GROMACS .gro file of C-alpha atoms in nm:
model
  373
    1UNK     CA    1   7.873   8.208  10.933
    2UNK     CA    2   7.713   8.533  10.814
    3UNK     CA    3   7.741   8.649  10.454
    4UNK     CA    4   7.974   8.931  10.556
    5UNK     CA    5   8.190   8.694  10.757
    6UNK     CA    6   8.201   8.448  10.468
    7UNK     CA    7   8.299   8.730  10.232
    8UNK     CA    8   8.572   8.840  10.473
    9UNK     CA    9   8.711   8.485  10.488
   10UNK     CA   10   8.713   8.456  10.110
   11UNK     CA   11   8.883   8.795  10.078
   12UNK     CA   12   9.143   8.691  10.334
   13UNK     CA   13   9.219   8.366  10.148
   14UNK     CA   14   9.244   8.551   9.818
   15UNK     CA   15   8.954   8.365   9.657
   16UNK     CA   16   8.782   8.689   9.562
   17UNK     CA   17   8.905   9.046   9.551
   18UNK     CA   18   8.886   9.388   9.391
   19UNK     CA   19   9.177   9.536   9.199
   20UNK     CA   20   9.240   9.848   9.409
   21UNK     CA   21   9.600   9.883   9.291
   22UNK     CA   22   9.516   9.839   8.924
   23UNK     CA   23   9.255  10.115   8.940
   24UNK     CA   24   9.466  10.343   9.159
   25UNK     CA   25   9.470  10.624   8.900
   26UNK     CA   26   9.094  10.656   8.942
   27UNK     CA   27   9.129  10.695   9.319
   28UNK     CA   28   9.418  10.938   9.278
   29UNK     CA   29   9.206  11.146   9.044
   30UNK     CA   30   8.910  11.147   9.285
   31UNK     CA   31   9.133  11.250   9.575
   32UNK     CA   32   9.302  11.524   9.374
   33UNK     CA   33   8.963  11.659   9.268
   34UNK     CA   34   8.832  11.659   9.625
   35UNK     CA   35   9.152  11.816   9.756
   36UNK     CA   36   9.149  12.092   9.494
   37UNK     CA   37   8.784  12.165   9.577
   38UNK     CA   38   8.870  12.184   9.947
   39UNK     CA   39   9.165  12.416   9.884
   40UNK     CA   40   8.958  12.644   9.658
   41UNK     CA   41   8.681  12.659   9.918
   42UNK     CA   42   8.935  12.737  10.186
   43UNK     CA   43   9.094  13.012   9.976
   44UNK     CA   44   8.766  13.169   9.862
   45UNK     CA   45   8.543  13.137  10.167
   46UNK     CA   46   8.795  13.087  10.443
   47UNK     CA   47   8.722  12.941  10.783
   48UNK     CA   48   8.449  13.069  11.011
   49UNK     CA   49   8.640  13.106  11.335
   50UNK     CA   50   8.447  13.114  11.660
   51UNK     CA   51   8.486  13.378  11.925
   52UNK     CA   52   8.749  13.164  12.095
   53UNK     CA   53   8.979  13.263  11.809
   54UNK     CA   54   8.839  13.600  11.698
   55UNK     CA   55   8.723  13.731  12.035
   56UNK     CA   56   8.373  13.834  12.142
   57UNK     CA   57   8.105  13.772  12.403
   58UNK     CA   58   7.879  13.480  12.492
   59UNK     CA   59   7.541  13.547  12.655
   60UNK     CA   60   7.356  13.261  12.823
   61UNK     CA   61   6.989  13.331  12.893
   62UNK     CA   62   6.744  13.148  13.118
   63UNK     CA   63   6.445  12.959  12.981
   64UNK     CA   64   6.255  13.162  12.725
   65UNK     CA   65   5.985  13.107  12.466
   66UNK     CA   66   6.170  13.305  12.199
   67UNK     CA   67   6.292  13.095  11.905
   68UNK     CA   68   6.653  13.083  11.795
   69UNK     CA   69   6.573  13.276  11.476
   70UNK     CA   70   6.406  13.558  11.668
   71UNK     CA   71   6.687  13.563  11.924
   72UNK     CA   72   6.946  13.592  11.647
   73UNK     CA   73   6.757  13.883  11.496
   74UNK     CA   74   6.740  14.058  11.835
   75UNK     CA   75   7.110  13.997  11.902
   76UNK     CA   76   7.221  14.139  11.567
   77UNK     CA   77   6.993  14.439  11.620
   78UNK     CA   78   7.148  14.495  11.963
   79UNK     CA   79   7.500  14.475  11.814
   80UNK     CA   80   7.488  14.621  11.460
   81UNK     CA   81   7.771  14.509  11.236
   82UNK     CA   82   7.844  14.196  11.438
   83UNK     CA   83   7.751  13.839  11.353
   84UNK     CA   84   7.546  13.644  11.608
   85UNK     CA   85   7.517  13.269  11.653
   86UNK     CA   86   7.233  13.131  11.865
   87UNK     CA   87   7.209  12.776  12.002
   88UNK     CA   88   6.926  12.631  12.207
   89UNK     CA   89   7.038  12.458  12.524
   90UNK     CA   90   6.857  12.210  12.742
   91UNK     CA   91   6.553  12.339  12.934
   92UNK     CA   92   6.475  12.614  12.682
   93UNK     CA   93   6.783  12.828  12.758
   94UNK     CA   94   6.971  13.006  12.480
   95UNK     CA   95   7.340  13.057  12.411
   96UNK     CA   96   7.398  13.376  12.210
   97UNK     CA   97   7.745  13.423  12.070
   98UNK     CA   98   7.845  13.760  11.922
   99UNK     CA   99   8.194  13.798  11.776
  100UNK     CA  100   8.402  14.112  11.790
  101UNK     CA  101   8.254  14.264  12.108
  102UNK     CA  102   8.478  14.423  12.369
  103UNK     CA  103   8.408  14.489  12.737
  104UNK     CA  104   8.249  14.829  12.681
  105UNK     CA  105   8.010  14.702  12.415
  106UNK     CA  106   7.910  14.387  12.606
  107UNK     CA  107   7.712  14.560  12.883
  108UNK     CA  108   7.471  14.756  12.657
  109UNK     CA  109   7.422  14.450  12.439
  110UNK     CA  110   7.343  14.240  12.745
  111UNK     CA  111   7.078  14.488  12.855
  112UNK     CA  112   6.927  14.506  12.507
  113UNK     CA  113   6.910  14.129  12.474
  114UNK     CA  114   6.745  14.094  12.815
  115UNK     CA  115   6.489  14.355  12.716
  116UNK     CA  116   6.408  14.193  12.381
  117UNK     CA  117   6.383  13.844  12.530
  118UNK     CA  118   6.185  13.973  12.830
  119UNK     CA  119   6.412  13.822  13.095
  120UNK     CA  120   6.585  13.992  13.391
  121UNK     CA  121   6.925  14.141  13.309
  122UNK     CA  122   7.086  13.975  13.611
  123UNK     CA  123   6.981  13.633  13.478
  124UNK     CA  124   7.172  13.681  13.152
  125UNK     CA  125   7.519  13.541  13.204
  126UNK     CA  126   7.796  13.718  13.007
  127UNK     CA  127   8.134  13.572  12.921
  128UNK     CA  128   8.400  13.772  12.737
  129UNK     CA  129   8.666  13.602  12.529
  130UNK     CA  130   8.977  13.782  12.408
  131UNK     CA  131   9.144  13.702  12.074
  132UNK     CA  132   9.480  13.642  12.244
  133UNK     CA  133   9.343  13.327  12.408
  134UNK     CA  134   9.238  13.190  12.071
  135UNK     CA  135   9.579  13.268  11.928
  136UNK     CA  136   9.741  13.065  12.205
  137UNK     CA  137   9.510  12.773  12.130
  138UNK     CA  138   9.595  12.791  11.759
  139UNK     CA  139   9.969  12.799  11.826
  140UNK     CA  140   9.946  12.500  12.059
  141UNK     CA  141   9.735  12.313  11.805
  142UNK     CA  142   9.993  12.371  11.530
  143UNK     CA  143  10.270  12.264  11.768
  144UNK     CA  144  10.083  11.947  11.864
  145UNK     CA  145  10.011  11.868  11.498
  146UNK     CA  146  10.376  11.912  11.402
  147UNK     CA  147  10.500  11.690  11.687
  148UNK     CA  148  10.244  11.424  11.598
  149UNK     CA  149  10.347  11.419  11.232
  150UNK     CA  150  10.716  11.387  11.318
  151UNK     CA  151  10.651  11.102  11.561
  152UNK     CA  152  10.432  10.922  11.308
  153UNK     CA  153  10.696  10.941  11.036
  154UNK     CA  154  10.971  10.821  11.272
  155UNK     CA  155  10.761  10.531  11.402
  156UNK     CA  156  10.656  10.408  11.059
  157UNK     CA  157  11.008  10.446  10.921
  158UNK     CA  158  11.145  10.230  11.204
  159UNK     CA  159  10.858   9.977  11.229
  160UNK     CA  160  10.806   9.944  10.853
  161UNK     CA  161  11.007  10.150  10.603
  162UNK     CA  162  11.037  10.507  10.482
  163UNK     CA  163  10.807  10.453  10.184
  164UNK     CA  164  10.522  10.352  10.413
  165UNK     CA  165  10.599  10.652  10.634
  166UNK     CA  166  10.571  10.885  10.335
  167UNK     CA  167  10.247  10.723  10.220
  168UNK     CA  168  10.094  10.747  10.569
  169UNK     CA  169  10.195  11.114  10.594
  170UNK     CA  170  10.034  11.188  10.257
  171UNK     CA  171   9.715  11.010  10.373
  172UNK     CA  172   9.705  11.214  10.696
  173UNK     CA  173   9.748  11.543  10.510
  174UNK     CA  174   9.479  11.425  10.269
  175UNK     CA  175   9.236  11.366  10.557
  176UNK     CA  176   9.308  11.700  10.725
  177UNK     CA  177   9.270  11.889  10.397
  178UNK     CA  178   8.934  11.732  10.320
  179UNK     CA  179   8.801  11.792  10.673
  180UNK     CA  180   8.911  12.155  10.679
  181UNK     CA  181   8.774  12.204  10.327
  182UNK     CA  182   8.432  12.075  10.435
  183UNK     CA  183   8.431  12.328  10.718
  184UNK     CA  184   8.518  12.607  10.474
  185UNK     CA  185   8.266  12.510  10.205
  186UNK     CA  186   7.970  12.458  10.438
  187UNK     CA  187   8.064  12.737  10.676
  188UNK     CA  188   8.088  12.536  10.996
  189UNK     CA  189   8.228  12.728  11.288
  190UNK     CA  190   8.582  12.645  11.394
  191UNK     CA  191   8.614  12.621  11.771
  192UNK     CA  192   8.862  12.458  12.011
  193UNK     CA  193   8.640  12.152  11.990
  194UNK     CA  194   8.708  12.143  11.616
  195UNK     CA  195   9.082  12.146  11.682
  196UNK     CA  196   9.044  11.860  11.928
  197UNK     CA  197   8.842  11.664  11.673
  198UNK     CA  198   9.103  11.724  11.401
  199UNK     CA  199   9.382  11.596  11.623
  200UNK     CA  200   9.173  11.294  11.719
  201UNK     CA  201   9.096  11.181  11.363
  202UNK     CA  202   9.468  11.150  11.293
  203UNK     CA  203   9.485  10.853  11.527
  204UNK     CA  204   9.185  10.682  11.367
  205UNK     CA  205   9.319  10.737  11.016
  206UNK     CA  206   9.662  10.611  11.113
  207UNK     CA  207   9.514  10.300  11.275
  208UNK     CA  208   9.349  10.178  10.954
  209UNK     CA  209   9.662  10.254  10.755
  210UNK     CA  210   9.889  10.065  10.993
  211UNK     CA  211   9.659   9.760  10.985
  212UNK     CA  212   9.695   9.736  10.607
  213UNK     CA  213  10.070   9.808  10.623
  214UNK     CA  214  10.121   9.533  10.879
  215UNK     CA  215   9.947   9.281  10.655
  216UNK     CA  216  10.150   9.403  10.358
  217UNK     CA  217  10.477   9.374  10.550
  218UNK     CA  218  10.398   9.015  10.649
  219UNK     CA  219  10.285   8.914  10.300
  220UNK     CA  220  10.581   9.073  10.120
  221UNK     CA  221  10.847   8.908  10.336
  222UNK     CA  222  11.109   8.743  10.111
  223UNK     CA  223  10.910   8.854   9.810
  224UNK     CA  224  11.214   8.856   9.581
  225UNK     CA  225  11.273   8.482   9.640
  226UNK     CA  226  10.959   8.386   9.450
  227UNK     CA  227  10.830   8.455   9.100
  228UNK     CA  228  10.456   8.400   9.135
  229UNK     CA  229  10.333   8.745   9.240
  230UNK     CA  230  10.446   9.104   9.193
  231UNK     CA  231  10.456   9.357   9.476
  232UNK     CA  232  10.143   9.529   9.346
  233UNK     CA  233   9.950   9.201   9.351
  234UNK     CA  234  10.058   9.127   9.708
  235UNK     CA  235   9.966   9.482   9.811
  236UNK     CA  236   9.625   9.442   9.651
  237UNK     CA  237   9.573   9.115   9.835
  238UNK     CA  238   9.667   9.284  10.163
  239UNK     CA  239   9.400   9.548  10.108
  240UNK     CA  240   9.137   9.286  10.029
  241UNK     CA  241   9.231   9.069  10.327
  242UNK     CA  242   9.179   9.360  10.568
  243UNK     CA  243   8.891   9.525  10.380
  244UNK     CA  244   8.605   9.386  10.589
  245UNK     CA  245   8.794   9.463  10.909
  246UNK     CA  246   8.852   9.824  10.801
  247UNK     CA  247   8.487   9.867  10.706
  248UNK     CA  248   8.367   9.717  11.035
  249UNK     CA  249   8.603   9.936  11.237
  250UNK     CA  250   8.496  10.250  11.054
  251UNK     CA  251   8.124  10.176  11.081
  252UNK     CA  252   8.150  10.093  11.452
  253UNK     CA  253   8.341  10.417  11.510
  254UNK     CA  254   8.103  10.627  11.300
  255UNK     CA  255   7.784  10.510  11.472
  256UNK     CA  256   7.850  10.667  11.815
  257UNK     CA  257   8.001  10.975  11.651
  258UNK     CA  258   7.688  11.010  11.438
  259UNK     CA  259   7.481  10.980  11.757
  260UNK     CA  260   7.680  11.261  11.918
  261UNK     CA  261   7.651  11.474  11.606
  262UNK     CA  262   7.286  11.433  11.511
  263UNK     CA  263   7.132  11.362  11.851
  264UNK     CA  264   7.364  11.541  12.092
  265UNK     CA  265   7.431  11.835  11.863
  266UNK     CA  266   7.121  11.860  11.650
  267UNK     CA  267   6.856  11.781  11.912
  268UNK     CA  268   7.013  11.871  12.244
  269UNK     CA  269   7.223  12.158  12.116
  270UNK     CA  270   7.549  12.049  12.275
  271UNK     CA  271   7.800  12.319  12.175
  272UNK     CA  272   8.158  12.193  12.189
  273UNK     CA  273   8.043  11.831  12.173
  274UNK     CA  274   7.884  11.911  11.839
  275UNK     CA  275   8.208  12.064  11.709
  276UNK     CA  276   8.416  11.763  11.813
  277UNK     CA  277   8.174  11.507  11.669
  278UNK     CA  278   8.145  11.695  11.339
  279UNK     CA  279   8.522  11.691  11.285
  280UNK     CA  280   8.535  11.325  11.387
  281UNK     CA  281   8.255  11.224  11.150
  282UNK     CA  282   8.411  11.388  10.845
  283UNK     CA  283   8.763  11.281  10.939
  284UNK     CA  284   8.676  10.917  11.006
  285UNK     CA  285   8.511  10.879  10.667
  286UNK     CA  286   8.806  11.046  10.494
  287UNK     CA  287   9.052  10.834  10.693
  288UNK     CA  288   8.886  10.508  10.592
  289UNK     CA  289   8.896  10.616  10.228
  290UNK     CA  290   9.262  10.722  10.236
  291UNK     CA  291   9.386  10.405  10.410
  292UNK     CA  292   9.233  10.185  10.138
  293UNK     CA  293   9.252  10.394   9.821
  294UNK     CA  294   9.553  10.622   9.879
  295UNK     CA  295   9.811  10.495  10.128
  296UNK     CA  296   9.867  10.138  10.007
  297UNK     CA  297   9.851  10.214   9.631
  298UNK     CA  298  10.105  10.491   9.692
  299UNK     CA  299  10.335  10.245   9.871
  300UNK     CA  300  10.303  10.008   9.574
  301UNK     CA  301  10.401  10.286   9.333
  302UNK     CA  302  10.704  10.377   9.544
  303UNK     CA  303  10.814  10.013   9.579
  304UNK     CA  304  10.768   9.932   9.211
  305UNK     CA  305  11.033  10.191   9.133
  306UNK     CA  306  11.302   9.981   9.303
  307UNK     CA  307  11.534   9.777   9.075
  308UNK     CA  308  11.457   9.457   9.270
  309UNK     CA  309  11.083   9.497   9.220
  310UNK     CA  310  11.129   9.578   8.852
  311UNK     CA  311  11.334   9.259   8.813
  312UNK     CA  312  11.067   9.064   9.003
  313UNK     CA  313  10.795   9.196   8.775
  314UNK     CA  314  10.996   9.084   8.471
  315UNK     CA  315  11.047   8.735   8.617
  316UNK     CA  316  10.677   8.702   8.696
  317UNK     CA  317  10.582   8.818   8.347
  318UNK     CA  318  10.833   8.578   8.185
  319UNK     CA  319  10.714   8.286   8.396
  320UNK     CA  320  10.351   8.355   8.314
  321UNK     CA  321  10.431   8.392   7.944
  322UNK     CA  322  10.617   8.059   7.948
  323UNK     CA  323  10.329   7.892   8.132
  324UNK     CA  324  10.082   8.038   7.883
  325UNK     CA  325  10.293   7.906   7.592
  326UNK     CA  326  10.310   7.559   7.743
  327UNK     CA  327   9.939   7.561   7.810
  328UNK     CA  328   9.865   7.665   7.454
  329UNK     CA  329  10.096   7.391   7.320
  330UNK     CA  330   9.932   7.133   7.546
  331UNK     CA  331   9.585   7.235   7.431
  332UNK     CA  332   9.702   7.217   7.069
  333UNK     CA  333   9.843   6.866   7.123
  334UNK     CA  334   9.519   6.756   7.284
  335UNK     CA  335   9.327   6.900   6.991
  336UNK     CA  336   9.551   6.716   6.740
  337UNK     CA  337   9.512   6.390   6.930
  338UNK     CA  338   9.137   6.432   6.935
  339UNK     CA  339   9.134   6.493   6.558
  340UNK     CA  340   9.359   6.189   6.500
  341UNK     CA  341   9.137   5.965   6.710
  342UNK     CA  342   8.830   6.080   6.519
  343UNK     CA  343   9.012   6.001   6.191
  344UNK     CA  344   9.109   5.653   6.308
  345UNK     CA  345   8.753   5.573   6.404
  346UNK     CA  346   8.624   5.683   6.067
  347UNK     CA  347   8.890   5.477   5.885
  348UNK     CA  348   8.818   5.170   6.094
  349UNK     CA  349   8.451   5.194   6.019
  350UNK     CA  350   8.527   5.207   5.645
  351UNK     CA  351   8.756   4.901   5.656
  352UNK     CA  352   8.501   4.694   5.838
  353UNK     CA  353   8.241   4.777   5.577
  354UNK     CA  354   8.467   4.673   5.288
  355UNK     CA  355   8.561   4.340   5.447
  356UNK     CA  356   8.199   4.250   5.502
  357UNK     CA  357   8.108   4.288   5.138
  358UNK     CA  358   8.301   3.990   4.997
  359UNK     CA  359   8.167   3.766   5.265
  360UNK     CA  360   7.813   3.853   5.174
  361UNK     CA  361   7.887   3.795   4.807
  362UNK     CA  362   8.036   3.456   4.881
  363UNK     CA  363   7.733   3.359   5.078
  364UNK     CA  364   7.517   3.469   4.790
  365UNK     CA  365   7.712   3.267   4.534
  366UNK     CA  366   7.709   2.950   4.744
  367UNK     CA  367   7.337   2.926   4.757
  368UNK     CA  368   7.276   2.866   4.381
  369UNK     CA  369   7.539   2.593   4.362
  370UNK     CA  370   7.355   2.413   4.636
  371UNK     CA  371   7.038   2.419   4.430
  372UNK     CA  372   7.211   2.268   4.125
  373UNK     CA  373   7.303   1.969   4.331
   0.00000   0.00000   0.00000
């Protein structure tokens, strides 16, 4: 068995483990700090919406020797006051995106770009996008997100309990906030592909959370009938028993997404594919973090507030205190017995020495009398 497999087996059996629940305040603090940073970045910088949401024109050129930096400079010169985004496509073609252009402005800009890039005007493909289309996409995305959240809460409340539903909802909002904040801070462009990626990461994040919740539900069955473990300890064991599985699932999911992002997007210049993979990459990492460090510790906090769990914690503490007292008394008795045995041995050695002395004296006295005879 590999070292990782051996570690996973030991974690599953509870032989080793990390106290995630006990250190939950650290993870809460880290998440709050990251969330505040994301919200501040979103409020200060805002999101960089693509032309699908803001409206504009997309010009696709044939193969050219002009670099993306030079093409961006030419595009912004052709359309003063408008921001241009240039991506290199396969075969040396360029995709020039200029936001805020209407139909009347697109034609002169197309001619100017063709002139600067030294390509025929008829070979420059122009596509106009109106802001109303982007608004429809945004409204449908919000509608889909709302329906998904409601269904998730209902499913978890029925399959598990309402506390787990609340914790999973908090974890999902946590993942979305971090992902959107990264887009705002770094200035990534928000496109329909980004929206698709955001909706997709919800499923991945929920999967990891449900895996831990399922283990926790099974382990905490009839928990109040025993007095060996508290709910927090069982929750911590559930996290540790599924830790290697969660890590393996996340790594296996991140590898192809990283390939799409860095190879497909960075090298090949795949437009929407790059947007989807970027949202997936950030969201998957945030989802793995929230399922381990946020969702389950939050469930433990909510459960520990119940009167039954408070009573269980008191019984466990009392039983452990009684066991510790008995153990201390047993060790003290063993220590006293050991001291007594050492004392008996010393006393026995002294008695033997005293009894041997008269015998030696008698033997000494008998010898002279023999000589007199």
